[in-house]
Amino acid sequence: MKVSDVMTREVQVVAPDETLEQAARAMALLDAGILPVGDDNRLVGMISDRDIAVRGVAFGKGPTTLVREVMSGEVKYCFEDQDLAEIGRNMGEQQVRRLPVVNREKRLVGILSLGDIAVAGREVIAGDALGDISRPGGAHTQSL
């Protein structure tokens, strides 16, 4: 099974020059915790509710702060034609729950979440990835 078989195709994108308030409002309307950041049809970053809280609010940045000031510029992504099991393993190793999906021209075509994988009947892939994501350590650990 390929990523394109299970990914979510309709993806809301925010621009780097939009404000944190606009990004947060879009997240609230979508009930999503992360949005791709696009500029001129190119994926240039990702912004999460965590980015807004930890890189924004925690440092006194307000709702008019631009997305580019707090977004994650290093984007992990996958290709739409990659094998789903391979990407599930990668998600676990990278400890991410969602990945933007691009075509071979690196244009954003969707987003893949662990939920998409599970709903597609690939619970073992999603469960294995979640187990790896949940292991102690990694980029989002609270231990020293």
PDB file of N, CA and C in Angstrom, residues 50 95 135-144:
ATOM      1  N   ARG A  50       2.152  23.634  19.436  1.00  0.00           N
ATOM      2  CA  ARG A  50       3.306  23.645  20.350  1.00  0.00           C
ATOM      3  C   ARG A  50       4.295  24.756  19.973  1.00  0.00           C
ATOM      4  N   GLN A  95       9.972  10.073  15.478  1.00  0.00           N
ATOM      5  CA  GLN A  95       9.038  10.444  16.545  1.00  0.00           C
ATOM      6  C   GLN A  95       8.108  11.578  16.124  1.00  0.00           C
ATOM      7  N   ARG A 135       8.456   6.225  23.079  1.00  0.00           N
ATOM      8  CA  ARG A 135       9.598   5.778  23.877  1.00  0.00           C
ATOM      9  C   ARG A 135      10.294   6.976  24.511  1.00  0.00           C
ATOM     10  N   PRO A 136      10.879   6.783  25.671  1.00  0.00           N
ATOM     11  CA  PRO A 136      11.583   7.887  26.346  1.00  0.00           C
ATOM     12  C   PRO A 136      12.735   8.411  25.505  1.00  0.00           C
ATOM     13  N   GLY A 137      12.999   9.690  25.679  1.00  0.00           N
ATOM     14  CA  GLY A 137      14.078  10.331  24.934  1.00  0.00           C
ATOM     15  C   GLY A 137      13.531  11.027  23.714  1.00  0.00           C
ATOM     16  N   GLY A 138      14.385  11.431  22.829  1.00  0.00           N
ATOM     17  CA  GLY A 138      13.961  12.081  21.604  1.00  0.00           C
ATOM     18  C   GLY A 138      13.843  13.587  21.777  1.00  0.00           C
ATOM     19  N   ALA A 139      13.395  14.230  20.740  1.00  0.00           N
ATOM     20  CA  ALA A 139      13.355  15.684  20.678  1.00  0.00           C
ATOM     21  C   ALA A 139      12.346  16.315  21.638  1.00  0.00           C
ATOM     22  N   HIS A 140      11.338  15.565  22.040  1.00  0.00           N
ATOM     23  CA  HIS A 140      10.266  16.158  22.841  1.00  0.00           C
ATOM     24  C   HIS A 140      10.199  15.592  24.251  1.00  0.00           C
ATOM     25  N   THR A 141      11.292  15.105  24.737  1.00  0.00           N
ATOM     26  CA  THR A 141      11.317  14.490  26.059  1.00  0.00           C
ATOM     27  C   THR A 141      11.278  15.547  27.159  1.00  0.00           C
ATOM     28  N   GLN A 142      10.740  15.165  28.303  1.00  0.00           N
ATOM     29  CA  GLN A 142      10.766  16.050  29.465  1.00  0.00           C
ATOM     30  C   GLN A 142      11.809  15.615  30.466  1.00  0.00           C
ATOM     31  N   SER A 143      12.547  14.567  30.129  1.00  0.00           N
ATOM     32  CA  SER A 143      13.611  14.135  31.036  1.00  0.00           C
ATOM     33  C   SER A 143      14.920  14.800  30.627  1.00  0.00           C
ATOM     34  N   LEU A 144      15.800  14.953  31.595  1.00  0.00           N
ATOM     35  CA  LEU A 144      17.078  15.622  31.326  1.00  0.00           C
ATOM     36  C   LEU A 144      18.090  14.674  30.795  1.00  0.00           C
TER      37      LEU A 144
END
